[in-house]
Short mmCIF file of C-alpha atoms in Angstrom, two decimals:
data_model
loop_
_atom_site.label_atom_id
_atom_site.label_comp_id
_atom_site.label_asym_id
_atom_site.label_seq_id
_atom_site.Cartn_x
_atom_site.Cartn_y
_atom_site.Cartn_z
CA MET A 1 134.30 68.88 183.13
CA HIS A 2 134.12 70.97 179.85
CA PHE A 3 131.05 70.02 177.60
CA SER A 4 130.04 71.10 173.89
CA THR A 5 126.53 71.65 173.61
CA VAL A 6 123.71 71.97 171.31
CA PHE A 7 121.80 74.68 172.53
CA SER A 8 119.44 74.74 169.63
CA ALA A 9 116.55 73.04 171.47
CA ILE A 10 116.14 76.04 173.60
CA LEU A 11 117.09 78.82 170.87
CA ALA A 12 114.37 77.00 168.19
CA ALA A 13 111.42 76.92 170.47
CA GLY A 14 112.20 80.92 171.09
CA ILE A 15 113.11 81.76 167.50
CA ALA A 16 109.99 80.78 165.81
CA SER A 17 107.71 81.88 168.34
CA ALA A 18 109.25 85.27 168.28
CA ALA A 19 109.65 85.65 164.27
CA SER A 20 105.79 86.05 164.63
CA GLU A 21 105.02 89.61 165.65
CA LYS A 22 101.39 88.76 166.92
CA ILE A 23 102.52 86.56 169.49
CA VAL A 24 101.11 87.98 172.61
CA GLU A 25 101.80 84.89 175.08
CA VAL A 26 105.37 84.58 176.21
CA THR A 27 106.33 80.90 176.91
CA GLU A 28 108.99 79.46 179.91
CA TYR A 29 110.78 77.26 179.68
CA ASN A 30 113.86 75.55 182.37
CA ALA A 31 116.72 73.25 180.48
CA VAL A 32 118.67 69.62 181.31
CA ALA A 33 121.87 68.31 180.20
CA LEU A 34 121.55 65.61 178.60
CA HIS A 35 124.40 63.37 176.91
CA GLY A 36 127.09 64.82 179.45
CA ASN A 37 129.12 61.59 182.26
CA LYS A 38 126.10 60.04 185.03
CA GLU A 39 127.10 63.14 187.52
CA THR A 40 125.30 65.45 184.50
CA ASN A 41 123.15 64.00 182.55
CA ASN A 42 119.19 65.06 183.30
CA ALA A 43 121.49 68.36 185.54
CA ALA A 44 118.72 71.21 186.09
CA LEU A 45 120.51 74.18 184.09
CA GLN A 46 120.41 77.51 186.75
CA ALA A 47 121.70 80.94 187.00
CA SER A 48 123.99 82.48 189.90
CA ASN A 49 126.44 84.57 190.20
CA GLY A 50 126.01 86.42 186.50
CA ARG A 51 127.23 82.74 185.23
CA PHE A 52 125.34 79.40 184.40
CA ALA A 53 126.20 76.30 186.27
CA LEU A 54 124.86 72.04 186.44
CA LYS A 55 125.01 70.80 189.47
CA LEU A 56 125.04 73.81 192.16
CA ARG A 57 123.57 73.45 195.88
CA ASN A 58 121.51 76.69 195.84
CA GLN A 59 121.49 79.49 192.98
CA HIS A 60 121.09 82.02 195.12
CA ALA A 61 117.81 83.37 193.66
CA SER A 62 114.96 85.71 195.16
CA CYS A 63 112.09 84.11 193.62
CA ASP A 64 108.59 85.41 193.55
CA ARG A 65 106.43 84.30 196.94
CA GLY A 66 109.21 83.83 198.97
CA LEU A 67 109.93 80.06 196.68
CA ILE A 68 113.13 78.75 196.43
CA GLU A 69 113.86 77.28 193.07
CA ASN A 70 117.30 75.69 192.17
CA GLU A 71 116.31 76.22 188.29
CA VAL A 72 116.51 78.61 185.88
CA LYS A 73 113.56 79.81 183.83
CA PHE A 74 113.87 81.39 180.95
CA ASN A 75 111.92 82.80 177.74
CA ILE A 76 112.73 83.86 174.61
CA ASN A 77 111.80 88.04 174.14
CA LYS A 78 110.39 89.82 171.22
CA ASP A 79 113.94 91.37 170.01
CA GLY A 80 115.38 87.58 169.94
CA GLU A 81 117.21 87.47 173.51
CA LEU A 82 117.46 84.64 175.75
CA SER A 83 116.21 85.90 179.27
CA LEU A 84 115.83 84.86 182.79
CA TYR A 85 112.59 84.74 183.83
CA THR A 86 112.22 87.43 186.32
CA TRP A 87 110.17 90.03 187.44
CA GLY A 88 110.89 94.15 187.88
CA ARG A 89 112.20 96.45 184.92
CA ASN A 90 115.31 95.36 184.33
CA PRO A 91 115.36 91.86 182.70
CA GLN A 92 118.54 89.72 183.14
CA VAL A 93 119.65 88.43 179.38
CA ALA A 94 122.09 85.54 178.58
CA TYR A 95 124.99 86.17 176.76
CA ILE A 96 128.29 84.56 175.53
CA ASP A 97 131.39 86.76 176.75
CA ARG A 98 133.96 85.73 174.12
CA SER A 99 136.21 88.85 175.08
CA GLY A 100 139.78 87.56 175.86
CA MET A 101 138.76 87.79 179.74
CA GLY A 102 135.38 85.88 179.21
CA GLN A 103 136.97 83.22 176.53
CA GLY A 104 133.59 81.74 175.95
CA ILE A 105 131.94 81.82 178.64
CA PHE A 106 127.64 81.36 178.77
CA ALA A 107 126.92 84.23 181.15
CA TYR A 108 124.09 86.52 182.08
CA ALA A 109 123.54 90.45 182.97
CA THR A 110 120.93 92.80 184.23
CA TYR A 111 119.93 94.49 181.34
CA GLY A 112 121.69 97.81 180.39
CA ASP A 113 124.87 96.20 180.27
CA LYS A 114 124.07 95.77 176.14
CA ASP A 115 126.84 94.51 174.55
CA PHE A 116 126.05 90.67 174.61
CA ASN A 117 126.73 88.00 171.84
CA THR A 118 123.51 86.98 172.16
CA PRO A 119 123.42 83.38 171.51
CA ARG A 120 120.83 81.70 168.50
CA THR A 121 122.63 78.47 167.68
CA LEU A 122 125.45 77.54 170.07
CA ARG A 123 127.28 74.66 171.17
CA GLN A 124 128.04 74.73 174.88
CA ARG A 125 130.98 73.30 176.85
CA ALA A 126 130.96 72.54 181.11
CA GLY A 127 134.07 73.95 182.40
CA ASN A 128 135.99 71.65 185.41
CA LYS A 129 133.85 70.47 188.95
CA LYS A 130 134.23 73.07 190.52
CA ALA A 131 134.33 72.67 194.83
CA GLY A 132 130.74 71.67 195.54
CA GLY A 133 130.14 69.58 192.73
CA SER A 134 129.27 72.62 190.23
CA TYR A 135 130.28 72.80 187.05
CA THR A 136 130.12 76.17 184.41
CA LEU A 137 128.74 76.27 181.35
CA TRP A 138 131.08 77.55 178.11
CA ALA A 139 130.99 77.89 174.59
CA ASP A 140 132.16 75.03 172.41
CA CYS A 141 135.54 77.64 171.43
CA GLY A 142 138.13 74.83 172.27
CA LYS A 143 139.85 72.07 174.13
CA ASN A 144 139.79 74.30 177.29
CA PRO A 145 138.05 77.50 177.91
CA GLY A 146 139.00 79.59 180.38
CA GLY A 147 142.10 76.86 181.32
CA ASN A 148 139.09 74.07 181.86
CA LYS A 149 140.98 70.32 181.00
CA ASN A 150 138.66 67.21 181.02
CA CYS A 151 135.54 69.03 179.21
CA GLN A 152 133.02 67.06 177.21
CA ALA A 153 130.42 67.51 174.95
CA ILE A 154 126.53 67.47 176.46
CA THR A 155 122.99 68.93 174.80
CA ILE A 156 120.78 71.41 176.44
CA ARG A 157 117.61 70.46 176.69
CA ALA A 158 114.43 73.45 176.83
CA ILE A 159 111.07 71.97 178.61
CA LYS A 160 108.26 73.90 178.45
CA ASP A 161 107.56 74.96 182.10
CA LYS A 162 103.61 74.99 183.12
CA LYS A 163 104.20 76.68 186.35
CA PRO A 164 107.36 79.14 186.25
CA VAL A 165 108.22 81.29 189.46
CA ALA A 166 110.01 84.88 188.78
CA CYS A 167 112.77 85.62 190.18
CA VAL A 168 115.80 87.55 189.80
CA TYR A 169 119.61 85.92 190.19
CA SER A 170 122.56 87.33 191.59
CA VAL A 171 124.85 88.50 189.41
#
């Protein structure tokens, strides 16, 4: 499926906090898809293999204390980047790959690959249902990003996570 998503709810929460330089505390969030079809409505946003998705069986993240998490946690860092909630010195940052190869895929990378198009206000799409029942997320850049067909609009809603678990997501 292909979804058009208003991603501003996630970013508005972070951009408002990034606007003040005196903020010491960072808020972590998770997110769910809204307004999709019955399969994707309220599905958790996930991160696996350098891409964001919905409905993965297992996102294969290495999480704090050996816990198993199947939804991505994130925050907005001091530079206004959408960062995955992780530990260590190498943060993982979200971006949109608008190149001819990426065609608008909503992805993430371990910091060091600094050529990111960091999303600030973003409409998303979720790609075709993959084998195993998952959906990939794409920027709204046409009817068939990445060759996907039969896509529909969704909205992503951010929810504060009161007990976030830090994870390192596969790239």
